[in-house]
Amino acid sequence: MNRETTRRAIFTLSALAVIGLGSAGWIWVHREANHELIEALEDAKAHLPSGVDFTWGKAIALPTSHGARLTDVVLKDPSGTISAATIELIGAVVGSPSEAKSTPDRSSLHFDHVIAYTLQITGAGGTMQAKRLSLDGLMLPPPTEDQVSSLMMDHGEATQAVMTSADGLESARAAHVILDQYGTGRVSRLTVSKFQLHYGDHPVRDVSMGELVSDGSDLAGLLQSYLKGDGLLFHDGNQSISVEDFLLKGEVDGAGSAEDRLAGFEKAHLHIDTDGQKSRVTESLTHFKLWPTGPRTMIIKSLGYEKFDAAIVLNAIVDREADIAHVTEFDVNAREFGHLNVAGDFTQLTAQQGALPQPQIVHLDFSWRDAGLVPRLLNNAAVNQGMDPDAYVTLLRRTWAPAGSPQDSIGAQLAGYIANPAAGPLTAMLAPEKPVPVLALAAIPEAVTHKHLAESLGLTVQASTPATGDDAQAPDPNMTTDEPVDPEVLAPGPSVAPKAIAPTPPARKH
């Protein structure tokens, strides 16, 4: 009777519960009769460390399948408790042909099949529950090895899985989880259906996904990399992640207020093709939406939009050896807003452990084709300042392109563009002599009137219709009104582009 093996499996069960792998409590047994099984369990129970308790209702040997079935299983230790209505262990084997010497304390444990019903694992960090957990081709590493990094499994499924923090404020649940080929160095596939994440502290946030699928990644390696703080792990081959029906909801007012939609998308797909130190990254989002329910997105409502709805595409090549990313396409196409396209090069993508990367811009190209956003922005700014929209546009044009300004200056290009945004795209290029932080983009508005700043950023702008620098026939831009001339300025809905201003005919002499 192999008492050491039975006892070791109980210890392994306790260790796995503490580190929260979500694995069921399993005990290796291989007896030919129920009384021998019970003797082995009683002996293992008697040799448990102080503070550890192991109980069960019934123990039934399954000699033909080299396994056992236990009911009403409870394992308690100072770190937590594992319980299950039923646990079945099938096809138990000690060691493997590759192990030179198979001993209970130095060999791995293998199970063809492990199944647990009404499983619950409780520890200091919280509780994990599953209506049913099934594991096939399970290998538990020897006690001398890391129980997380060395765990291997061919196939696992969990139904109605729930994890809750000890304070009850955070929880995650999934209707169904499937994991194939888990283990360090293995290419895994993970499918999670009807996933929900809840954060209960103010402001309350709720995330839901219809389905999440990860394919081609070394999930065990990624977990180890995350636990060690080594960042994202790339490996040769294709990796993909897809998410459907993502929605973020949350409190938008004070504590206890009703939740509302904040952001979401219909479908997202990320594909990474890695060869050595280079990876080609492709990402797309369909119907990416932002609702004007939070403080940072209220501008959407003030501009007369119901929501922001866009299709987003990203294509990039990342060279980790050279520490540079070449973005060939970052495309945002938002209906009733416009079409943005960005391409460029970034460097300093890596950071020391525990620190966030601070990318630097090497070169950027922009293109914006307006579909209604620019006139709304101009009209909204005019109303906020108590000005007539036409007069406000004229004021900006005179400020950016005073008389005599070169047509190729940034101000002249922008001045011509805001007069007729629908005439064509606005393009810009950022080509600094040395890489600049991404935050330098915030200084672009100042560069319009500060030539030295524009030169330091290597900023150039090109519009379809630049200003001529001669607005002498325009109305007085200092005209203000407490009540706008056009009442529709204050009316909700889309704003119109600034009207073309006809020259005033000379007065007739009498």
Short mmCIF file of C-alpha atoms in Angstrom, two decimals:
data_model
loop_
_atom_site.label_atom_id
_atom_site.label_comp_id
_atom_site.label_asym_id
_atom_site.label_seq_id
_atom_site.Cartn_x
_atom_site.Cartn_y
_atom_site.Cartn_z
CA MET A 1 0.00 0.00 0.00
CA ASN A 2 1.58 3.25 -1.19
CA ARG A 3 0.88 5.59 1.75
CA GLU A 4 3.46 8.22 0.80
CA THR A 5 1.90 8.70 -2.61
CA THR A 6 -1.58 9.10 -1.15
CA ARG A 7 -0.35 11.59 1.45
CA ARG A 8 1.62 13.57 -1.14
CA ALA A 9 -1.39 13.97 -3.38
CA ILE A 10 -3.31 15.52 -0.48
CA PHE A 11 -0.46 17.99 0.09
CA THR A 12 -0.45 18.82 -3.61
CA LEU A 13 -4.18 19.45 -3.46
CA SER A 14 -3.70 21.91 -0.62
CA ALA A 15 -0.87 23.73 -2.42
CA LEU A 16 -2.85 24.09 -5.64
CA ALA A 17 -5.81 25.50 -3.75
CA VAL A 18 -3.69 28.09 -1.99
CA ILE A 19 -2.18 29.42 -5.23
CA GLY A 20 -5.68 29.60 -6.72
CA LEU A 21 -5.26 27.59 -9.90
CA GLY A 22 -8.88 26.60 -9.72
CA SER A 23 -7.93 22.94 -9.85
CA ALA A 24 -10.14 20.46 -8.06
CA GLY A 25 -9.00 18.59 -4.98
CA TRP A 26 -7.67 15.27 -6.13
CA ILE A 27 -5.93 12.42 -4.32
CA TRP A 28 -3.95 9.72 -6.06
CA VAL A 29 -5.27 6.27 -5.17
CA HIS A 30 -4.86 2.90 -6.81
CA ARG A 31 -6.29 0.13 -4.72
CA GLU A 32 -8.00 -3.12 -5.60
CA ALA A 33 -10.76 -2.96 -2.95
CA ASN A 34 -12.72 -0.37 -0.98
CA HIS A 35 -11.25 -1.40 2.39
CA GLU A 36 -7.69 -0.92 1.08
CA LEU A 37 -8.66 2.48 -0.29
CA ILE A 38 -10.16 3.53 3.03
CA GLU A 39 -7.08 2.26 4.90
CA ALA A 40 -4.85 4.32 2.64
CA LEU A 41 -6.99 7.42 3.16
CA GLU A 42 -7.14 6.95 6.92
CA ASP A 43 -3.40 6.45 7.05
CA ALA A 44 -2.79 9.57 4.98
CA LYS A 45 -5.18 11.52 7.21
CA ALA A 46 -3.31 10.40 10.32
CA HIS A 47 -0.03 11.71 8.91
CA LEU A 48 -1.31 15.13 7.90
CA PRO A 49 0.50 18.12 9.43
CA SER A 50 -0.95 19.89 12.43
CA GLY A 51 -3.88 22.10 11.48
CA VAL A 52 -4.75 20.12 8.34
CA ASP A 53 -7.99 18.12 8.28
CA PHE A 54 -9.26 15.80 5.55
CA THR A 55 -12.74 14.22 5.57
CA TRP A 56 -15.00 12.41 3.10
CA GLY A 57 -18.41 10.77 3.07
CA LYS A 58 -17.92 7.67 0.93
CA ALA A 59 -14.82 6.25 -0.78
CA ILE A 60 -15.40 3.84 -3.65
CA ALA A 61 -12.51 2.09 -5.41
CA LEU A 62 -12.64 1.80 -9.20
CA PRO A 63 -10.09 -0.97 -9.79
CA THR A 64 -10.80 -1.47 -13.49
CA SER A 65 -10.04 2.19 -14.23
CA HIS A 66 -7.24 2.54 -11.68
CA GLY A 67 -9.11 5.20 -9.77
CA ALA A 68 -11.58 6.11 -7.05
CA ARG A 69 -14.68 8.14 -6.31
CA LEU A 70 -15.00 10.23 -3.13
CA THR A 71 -18.13 12.01 -1.96
CA ASP A 72 -18.56 14.99 0.39
CA VAL A 73 -14.84 15.74 0.29
CA VAL A 74 -13.47 18.48 2.56
CA LEU A 75 -9.82 19.43 2.95
CA LYS A 76 -8.93 22.17 5.42
CA ASP A 77 -5.58 23.70 6.21
CA PRO A 78 -4.51 27.08 7.64
CA SER A 79 -4.47 28.54 4.13
CA GLY A 80 -8.01 27.59 3.12
CA THR A 81 -10.64 24.96 2.46
CA ILE A 82 -11.49 22.76 -0.51
CA SER A 83 -14.82 20.98 -0.74
CA ALA A 84 -16.64 18.99 -3.41
CA ALA A 85 -19.82 16.97 -3.50
CA THR A 86 -18.03 14.33 -5.62
CA ILE A 87 -14.50 13.82 -6.93
CA GLU A 88 -13.56 11.07 -9.38
CA LEU A 89 -9.97 10.17 -10.25
CA ILE A 90 -9.38 7.83 -13.18
CA GLY A 91 -6.20 6.26 -14.56
CA ALA A 92 -3.74 7.18 -11.81
CA VAL A 93 -0.06 6.54 -12.58
CA VAL A 94 3.09 7.41 -10.63
CA GLY A 95 6.05 8.72 -12.62
CA SER A 96 6.66 8.37 -16.35
CA PRO A 97 8.95 6.33 -18.61
CA SER A 98 11.31 9.31 -18.86
CA GLU A 99 11.83 9.45 -15.10
CA ALA A 100 14.78 7.29 -14.08
CA LYS A 101 13.45 6.45 -10.63
CA SER A 102 9.80 6.68 -9.68
CA THR A 103 9.32 7.42 -6.00
CA PRO A 104 6.31 9.12 -4.37
CA ASP A 105 8.29 12.17 -3.25
CA ARG A 106 10.29 12.68 -6.45
CA SER A 107 7.96 11.59 -9.22
CA SER A 108 5.07 13.21 -11.02
CA LEU A 109 1.47 12.05 -10.69
CA HIS A 110 -0.63 11.46 -13.80
CA PHE A 111 -4.40 11.15 -14.14
CA ASP A 112 -6.28 10.23 -17.27
CA HIS A 113 -9.37 11.96 -15.97
CA VAL A 114 -10.36 14.03 -12.92
CA ILE A 115 -13.86 15.33 -12.36
CA ALA A 116 -15.35 17.31 -9.47
CA TYR A 117 -18.94 18.39 -8.87
CA THR A 118 -20.01 21.38 -6.77
CA LEU A 119 -16.41 22.38 -6.16
CA GLN A 120 -15.51 25.23 -3.82
CA ILE A 121 -12.05 26.52 -2.89
CA THR A 122 -11.83 29.16 -0.17
CA GLY A 123 -8.68 31.01 0.88
CA ALA A 124 -7.52 34.28 2.34
CA GLY A 125 -7.91 35.98 -1.05
CA GLY A 126 -11.46 34.82 -1.76
CA THR A 127 -13.53 31.94 -3.08
CA MET A 128 -13.62 29.93 -6.30
CA GLN A 129 -16.67 27.83 -7.19
CA ALA A 130 -17.60 25.60 -10.11
CA LYS A 131 -20.67 23.49 -10.73
CA ARG A 132 -18.51 21.01 -12.63
CA LEU A 133 -14.77 20.80 -13.27
CA SER A 134 -13.31 18.19 -15.63
CA LEU A 135 -9.58 17.70 -16.29
CA ASP A 136 -8.07 15.24 -18.78
CA GLY A 137 -4.42 14.22 -19.13
CA LEU A 138 -3.45 15.92 -15.87
CA MET A 139 0.15 15.82 -14.63
CA LEU A 140 1.04 17.03 -11.14
CA PRO A 141 4.77 17.81 -10.79
CA PRO A 142 6.94 16.38 -8.02
CA PRO A 143 6.85 18.30 -4.71
CA THR A 144 10.38 19.56 -5.35
CA GLU A 145 9.25 21.48 -8.45
CA ASP A 146 7.20 24.66 -8.82
CA GLN A 147 3.59 23.49 -8.70
CA VAL A 148 2.42 26.32 -10.97
CA SER A 149 5.03 26.36 -13.73
CA SER A 150 5.28 22.56 -13.99
CA LEU A 151 1.57 21.73 -13.99
CA MET A 152 0.40 20.21 -17.30
CA MET A 153 -3.03 19.36 -18.68
CA ASP A 154 -4.35 18.16 -22.03
CA HIS A 155 -7.92 19.36 -21.66
CA GLY A 156 -10.02 21.08 -18.99
CA GLU A 157 -13.58 22.34 -18.74
CA ALA A 158 -15.47 24.26 -16.07
CA THR A 159 -19.15 25.21 -16.02
CA GLN A 160 -20.71 28.02 -14.00
CA ALA A 161 -17.35 29.08 -12.59
CA VAL A 162 -17.29 31.99 -10.12
CA MET A 163 -14.40 33.69 -8.33
CA THR A 164 -15.13 36.23 -5.58
CA SER A 165 -12.72 38.34 -3.52
CA ALA A 166 -12.72 37.99 0.25
CA ASP A 167 -14.36 41.40 0.73
CA GLY A 168 -17.02 40.60 -1.88
CA LEU A 169 -16.26 43.72 -3.92
CA GLU A 170 -14.69 41.96 -6.90
CA SER A 171 -15.95 38.93 -8.77
CA ALA A 172 -15.53 37.11 -12.06
CA ARG A 173 -17.85 34.52 -13.51
CA ALA A 174 -18.15 32.49 -16.70
CA ALA A 175 -20.85 30.18 -17.97
CA HIS A 176 -18.31 27.86 -19.60
CA VAL A 177 -14.50 27.68 -19.76
CA ILE A 178 -12.48 25.33 -22.00
CA LEU A 179 -8.68 25.09 -21.83
CA ASP A 180 -6.62 22.84 -24.14
CA GLN A 181 -2.91 21.96 -23.98
CA TYR A 182 -1.90 23.87 -20.85
CA GLY A 183 1.74 23.73 -19.75
CA THR A 184 4.96 25.70 -20.12
CA GLY A 185 6.16 25.49 -23.73
CA ARG A 186 2.78 24.27 -24.98
CA VAL A 187 0.57 26.13 -27.45
CA SER A 188 -2.77 26.52 -25.68
CA ARG A 189 -6.31 27.38 -26.62
CA LEU A 190 -8.68 29.07 -24.16
CA THR A 191 -12.39 29.68 -24.73
CA VAL A 192 -14.49 31.59 -22.21
CA SER A 193 -18.23 32.01 -22.78
CA LYS A 194 -20.48 34.62 -21.17
CA PHE A 195 -17.77 36.19 -19.04
CA GLN A 196 -18.63 38.85 -16.42
CA LEU A 197 -16.30 40.92 -14.26
CA HIS A 198 -17.57 43.08 -11.38
CA TYR A 199 -15.78 45.75 -9.34
CA GLY A 200 -18.01 46.89 -6.47
CA ASP A 201 -16.07 49.77 -4.95
CA HIS A 202 -17.04 53.28 -6.08
CA PRO A 203 -17.13 53.92 -8.94
CA VAL A 204 -18.78 50.55 -9.64
CA ARG A 205 -17.71 48.94 -12.92
CA ASP A 206 -19.10 45.89 -14.75
CA VAL A 207 -17.52 44.22 -17.77
CA SER A 208 -19.24 41.60 -19.89
CA MET A 209 -18.09 39.59 -22.91
CA GLY A 210 -20.09 37.23 -25.04
CA GLU A 211 -17.01 35.15 -25.83
CA LEU A 212 -13.24 35.33 -25.48
CA VAL A 213 -10.95 33.01 -27.45
CA SER A 214 -7.15 32.85 -27.13
CA ASP A 215 -5.34 30.53 -29.54
CA GLY A 216 -1.66 29.85 -30.18
CA SER A 217 -0.24 31.34 -26.98
CA ASP A 218 1.88 29.66 -24.33
CA LEU A 219 -0.57 30.55 -21.55
CA ALA A 220 1.47 28.83 -18.85
CA GLY A 221 4.56 30.75 -19.96
CA LEU A 222 2.58 34.00 -20.04
CA LEU A 223 1.36 33.33 -16.50
CA GLN A 224 4.90 32.75 -15.29
CA SER A 225 6.11 35.86 -17.08
CA TYR A 226 3.34 37.89 -15.46
CA LEU A 227 4.01 36.53 -11.97
CA LYS A 228 7.71 37.35 -12.34
CA GLY A 229 7.01 40.83 -13.71
CA ASP A 230 8.83 40.11 -16.98
CA GLY A 231 6.13 41.63 -19.19
CA LEU A 232 4.67 40.22 -22.39
CA LEU A 233 6.15 36.98 -23.65
CA PHE A 234 6.53 36.46 -27.41
CA HIS A 235 7.22 33.09 -28.99
CA ASP A 236 7.62 31.98 -32.57
CA GLY A 237 4.41 31.25 -34.42
CA ASN A 238 0.92 32.69 -34.64
CA GLN A 239 -1.05 33.93 -31.65
CA SER A 240 -4.56 35.32 -31.74
CA ILE A 241 -7.15 36.70 -29.34
CA SER A 242 -10.74 37.51 -30.25
CA VAL A 243 -13.48 39.04 -28.12
CA GLU A 244 -17.14 39.42 -29.01
CA ASP A 245 -19.86 41.63 -27.52
CA PHE A 246 -17.71 43.56 -25.06
CA LEU A 247 -19.49 46.10 -22.83
CA LEU A 248 -18.25 48.28 -19.98
CA LYS A 249 -20.87 49.74 -17.64
CA GLY A 250 -20.54 51.70 -14.46
CA GLU A 251 -21.70 54.41 -12.10
CA VAL A 252 -21.71 57.79 -13.78
CA ASP A 253 -22.75 59.97 -10.85
CA GLY A 254 -22.26 59.56 -7.12
CA ALA A 255 -21.93 56.37 -5.12
CA GLY A 256 -25.03 54.23 -5.43
CA SER A 257 -26.17 55.89 -8.65
CA ALA A 258 -27.52 53.88 -11.56
CA GLU A 259 -25.05 52.27 -13.95
CA ASP A 260 -24.90 53.27 -17.60
CA ARG A 261 -23.00 52.21 -20.70
CA LEU A 262 -19.48 53.64 -20.95
CA ALA A 263 -17.70 51.79 -23.76
CA GLY A 264 -18.00 48.67 -25.85
CA PHE A 265 -17.37 46.98 -29.16
CA GLU A 266 -19.01 44.34 -31.28
CA LYS A 267 -15.88 42.34 -32.07
CA ALA A 268 -12.14 42.66 -31.55
CA HIS A 269 -9.41 40.52 -33.06
CA LEU A 270 -5.68 40.60 -32.31
CA HIS A 271 -3.22 38.53 -34.36
CA ILE A 272 0.53 38.32 -33.69
CA ASP A 273 2.90 36.51 -36.07
CA THR A 274 6.36 36.18 -34.49
CA ASP A 275 9.63 35.10 -36.07
CA GLY A 276 12.61 35.50 -33.78
CA GLN A 277 12.80 39.09 -32.51
CA LYS A 278 10.25 40.46 -34.98
CA SER A 279 6.48 40.35 -34.67
CA ARG A 280 3.80 41.46 -37.08
CA VAL A 281 0.78 42.75 -35.17
CA THR A 282 -2.71 43.16 -36.63
CA GLU A 283 -5.67 44.36 -34.59
CA SER A 284 -9.21 45.33 -35.54
CA LEU A 285 -12.30 46.50 -33.69
CA THR A 286 -15.76 46.77 -35.20
CA HIS A 287 -18.34 49.17 -33.82
CA PHE A 288 -16.10 50.51 -31.08
CA LYS A 289 -18.45 52.75 -29.10
CA LEU A 290 -18.14 55.47 -26.48
CA TRP A 291 -21.26 56.85 -24.84
CA PRO A 292 -21.43 60.40 -23.42
CA THR A 293 -22.10 59.19 -19.90
CA GLY A 294 -18.79 59.84 -18.17
CA PRO A 295 -16.99 63.15 -17.54
CA ARG A 296 -14.31 62.42 -20.13
CA THR A 297 -16.79 61.60 -22.88
CA MET A 298 -19.41 64.30 -22.21
CA ILE A 299 -17.92 66.32 -25.08
CA ILE A 300 -19.63 63.81 -27.41
CA LYS A 301 -23.04 64.99 -26.20
CA SER A 302 -22.10 68.67 -26.17
CA LEU A 303 -21.21 68.35 -29.86
CA GLY A 304 -24.65 66.95 -30.63
CA TYR A 305 -23.71 63.29 -31.04
CA GLU A 306 -25.56 60.35 -29.51
CA LYS A 307 -22.37 58.27 -29.26
CA PHE A 308 -18.98 57.70 -30.87
CA ASP A 309 -19.06 54.66 -33.16
CA ALA A 310 -15.98 53.68 -35.16
CA ALA A 311 -14.14 50.89 -36.92
CA ILE A 312 -10.47 50.69 -35.90
CA VAL A 313 -7.60 48.88 -37.63
CA LEU A 314 -3.96 48.64 -36.53
CA ASN A 315 -1.05 47.11 -38.46
CA ALA A 316 2.46 47.24 -37.05
CA ILE A 317 5.83 45.51 -37.09
CA VAL A 318 7.66 45.29 -33.76
CA ASP A 319 11.42 44.69 -33.74
CA ARG A 320 12.38 43.94 -30.13
CA GLU A 321 16.08 43.64 -30.91
CA ALA A 322 16.17 47.16 -32.40
CA ASP A 323 13.56 48.36 -29.85
CA ILE A 324 11.39 49.96 -32.51
CA ALA A 325 7.82 49.63 -33.75
CA HIS A 326 6.82 50.58 -37.27
CA VAL A 327 3.10 51.37 -37.43
CA THR A 328 2.07 51.01 -41.05
CA GLU A 329 -1.57 51.78 -40.36
CA PHE A 330 -3.67 53.05 -37.49
CA ASP A 331 -7.05 53.75 -39.02
CA VAL A 332 -10.10 55.15 -37.20
CA ASN A 333 -13.22 55.57 -39.31
CA ALA A 334 -16.04 57.14 -37.29
CA ARG A 335 -19.34 57.78 -38.96
CA GLU A 336 -20.44 61.44 -38.75
CA PHE A 337 -17.08 62.31 -37.16
CA GLY A 338 -14.40 61.65 -39.75
CA HIS A 339 -11.61 59.37 -40.90
CA LEU A 340 -8.20 59.42 -39.18
CA ASN A 341 -5.15 57.59 -40.47
CA VAL A 342 -1.81 57.55 -38.66
CA ALA A 343 1.49 55.87 -39.59
CA GLY A 344 4.88 56.20 -37.98
CA ASP A 345 7.83 54.82 -36.05
CA PHE A 346 8.25 54.53 -32.26
CA THR A 347 11.22 53.60 -30.10
CA GLN A 348 12.00 52.92 -26.41
CA LEU A 349 9.22 50.34 -26.15
CA THR A 350 10.76 48.42 -23.27
CA ALA A 351 11.06 49.41 -19.62
CA GLN A 352 12.69 48.14 -16.47
CA GLN A 353 10.78 45.68 -14.31
CA GLY A 354 7.95 47.40 -12.49
CA ALA A 355 8.01 50.49 -14.73
CA LEU A 356 5.79 51.48 -17.63
CA PRO A 357 7.29 51.96 -21.11
CA GLN A 358 7.60 55.56 -22.28
CA PRO A 359 7.60 55.35 -26.09
CA GLN A 360 9.35 57.99 -28.14
CA ILE A 361 8.15 59.24 -31.53
CA VAL A 362 10.65 58.97 -34.37
CA HIS A 363 8.31 59.92 -37.20
CA LEU A 364 4.53 60.33 -37.66
CA ASP A 365 2.22 60.96 -40.60
CA PHE A 366 -1.39 62.06 -40.05
CA SER A 367 -4.37 62.32 -42.34
CA TRP A 368 -7.85 63.54 -41.37
CA ARG A 369 -10.87 63.55 -43.67
CA ASP A 370 -13.74 65.33 -41.97
CA ALA A 371 -17.34 64.05 -41.90
CA GLY A 372 -18.85 66.72 -39.69
CA LEU A 373 -16.68 66.94 -36.56
CA VAL A 374 -14.73 70.13 -37.38
CA PRO A 375 -17.78 72.42 -37.92
CA ARG A 376 -19.30 71.10 -34.70
CA LEU A 377 -16.11 71.83 -32.78
CA LEU A 378 -15.91 75.36 -34.17
CA ASN A 379 -19.56 76.15 -33.51
CA ASN A 380 -19.38 74.69 -30.01
CA ALA A 381 -16.29 76.78 -29.20
CA ALA A 382 -17.98 79.92 -30.57
CA VAL A 383 -21.12 79.44 -28.48
CA ASN A 384 -19.02 78.80 -25.35
CA GLN A 385 -17.33 82.17 -25.91
CA GLY A 386 -20.55 84.00 -26.74
CA MET A 387 -19.55 84.64 -30.34
CA ASP A 388 -21.22 84.27 -33.69
CA PRO A 389 -19.79 81.09 -35.30
CA ASP A 390 -18.91 82.86 -38.55
CA ALA A 391 -17.12 85.62 -36.66
CA TYR A 392 -15.30 83.08 -34.53
CA VAL A 393 -13.97 81.26 -37.62
CA THR A 394 -12.82 84.57 -39.06
CA LEU A 395 -11.06 85.44 -35.79
CA LEU A 396 -9.20 82.12 -35.85
CA ARG A 397 -8.20 82.59 -39.49
CA ARG A 398 -6.85 86.08 -38.82
CA THR A 399 -4.99 84.85 -35.73
CA TRP A 400 -3.44 81.88 -37.46
CA ALA A 401 -2.75 83.56 -40.81
CA PRO A 402 -2.37 87.34 -40.50
CA ALA A 403 -1.86 89.37 -43.66
CA GLY A 404 1.37 88.47 -45.41
CA SER A 405 1.66 84.98 -43.93
CA PRO A 406 3.37 82.44 -46.21
CA GLN A 407 0.88 80.03 -47.71
CA ASP A 408 2.98 77.07 -46.62
CA SER A 409 2.94 78.10 -42.93
CA ILE A 410 1.02 75.93 -40.47
CA GLY A 411 -1.31 78.78 -39.59
CA ALA A 412 -2.19 79.52 -43.21
CA GLN A 413 -2.88 75.87 -43.94
CA LEU A 414 -5.16 75.50 -40.91
CA ALA A 415 -6.87 78.81 -41.59
CA GLY A 416 -7.76 77.66 -45.08
CA TYR A 417 -8.87 74.26 -43.82
CA ILE A 418 -11.38 75.48 -41.22
CA ALA A 419 -13.01 77.69 -43.86
CA ASN A 420 -14.07 74.55 -45.75
CA PRO A 421 -13.23 71.22 -44.01
CA ALA A 422 -15.19 69.28 -46.63
CA ALA A 423 -12.88 70.42 -49.43
CA GLY A 424 -10.37 67.65 -48.78
CA PRO A 425 -8.17 65.95 -46.18
CA LEU A 426 -5.87 67.69 -43.75
CA THR A 427 -2.44 66.04 -43.61
CA ALA A 428 0.42 66.59 -41.19
CA MET A 429 3.89 65.19 -40.55
CA LEU A 430 5.98 65.05 -37.37
CA ALA A 431 9.70 64.56 -38.06
CA PRO A 432 11.79 65.71 -35.07
CA GLU A 433 15.59 65.67 -35.29
CA LYS A 434 15.62 63.44 -32.21
CA PRO A 435 12.86 61.16 -30.89
CA VAL A 436 10.36 62.97 -28.67
CA PRO A 437 7.97 61.59 -26.04
CA VAL A 438 4.45 60.71 -27.11
CA LEU A 439 3.22 63.41 -24.72
CA ALA A 440 4.80 65.96 -27.09
CA LEU A 441 1.66 65.58 -29.21
CA ALA A 442 -0.14 67.71 -26.62
CA ALA A 443 2.04 70.66 -27.66
CA ILE A 444 0.87 70.64 -31.30
CA PRO A 445 -1.89 73.27 -30.78
CA GLU A 446 0.73 75.73 -29.45
CA ALA A 447 2.94 75.04 -32.45
CA VAL A 448 0.38 76.73 -34.71
CA THR A 449 1.43 80.18 -33.48
CA HIS A 450 4.91 79.35 -32.16
CA LYS A 451 7.21 78.73 -35.07
CA HIS A 452 10.18 77.62 -32.97
CA LEU A 453 8.06 74.88 -31.34
CA ALA A 454 6.86 73.67 -34.73
CA GLU A 455 10.47 73.53 -35.96
CA SER A 456 11.62 71.55 -32.91
CA LEU A 457 8.89 68.99 -33.56
CA GLY A 458 9.53 68.97 -37.31
CA LEU A 459 5.83 69.69 -37.79
CA THR A 460 4.40 70.45 -41.22
CA VAL A 461 0.73 70.74 -42.21
CA GLN A 462 -0.94 70.60 -45.61
CA ALA A 463 -4.57 71.53 -46.39
CA SER A 464 -6.45 71.32 -49.67
CA THR A 465 -7.27 75.06 -49.59
CA PRO A 466 -4.73 77.15 -47.66
CA ALA A 467 -5.60 80.68 -46.63
CA THR A 468 -4.36 83.60 -48.68
CA GLY A 469 -3.71 85.82 -45.69
CA ASP A 470 -6.14 88.48 -47.04
CA ASP A 471 -9.40 88.57 -45.08
CA ALA A 472 -9.93 92.35 -45.41
CA GLN A 473 -13.48 91.92 -46.70
CA ALA A 474 -14.55 89.64 -43.83
CA PRO A 475 -16.95 90.90 -41.13
CA ASP A 476 -15.54 92.29 -37.93
CA PRO A 477 -14.35 89.23 -35.96
CA ASN A 478 -14.83 91.09 -32.69
CA MET A 479 -18.59 91.07 -33.21
CA THR A 480 -20.15 89.37 -30.17
CA THR A 481 -23.72 88.78 -29.13
CA ASP A 482 -25.48 87.61 -26.03
CA GLU A 483 -27.96 85.87 -28.31
CA PRO A 484 -26.46 84.37 -31.47
CA VAL A 485 -27.79 85.80 -34.71
CA ASP A 486 -28.81 82.34 -35.87
CA PRO A 487 -31.08 80.66 -33.25
CA GLU A 488 -30.20 77.25 -34.68
CA VAL A 489 -26.74 77.60 -33.18
CA LEU A 490 -28.18 76.61 -29.83
CA ALA A 491 -30.45 73.92 -31.24
CA PRO A 492 -29.41 70.26 -30.81
CA GLY A 493 -28.29 68.19 -33.75
CA PRO A 494 -25.55 68.47 -36.37
CA SER A 495 -24.03 71.82 -37.01
CA VAL A 496 -23.37 73.10 -40.50
CA ALA A 497 -20.00 74.08 -41.88
CA PRO A 498 -19.15 77.80 -41.64
CA LYS A 499 -20.84 79.70 -44.42
CA ALA A 500 -18.86 81.36 -47.19
CA ILE A 501 -18.85 85.14 -46.68
CA ALA A 502 -19.71 87.26 -49.69
CA PRO A 503 -17.81 90.54 -50.07
CA THR A 504 -19.77 93.70 -49.19
CA PRO A 505 -20.44 95.89 -52.29
CA PRO A 506 -19.13 99.46 -52.09
CA ALA A 507 -21.59 102.14 -51.04
CA ARG A 508 -23.02 104.32 -53.81
CA LYS A 509 -22.33 108.07 -53.79
CA HIS A 510 -25.30 110.38 -53.96
#
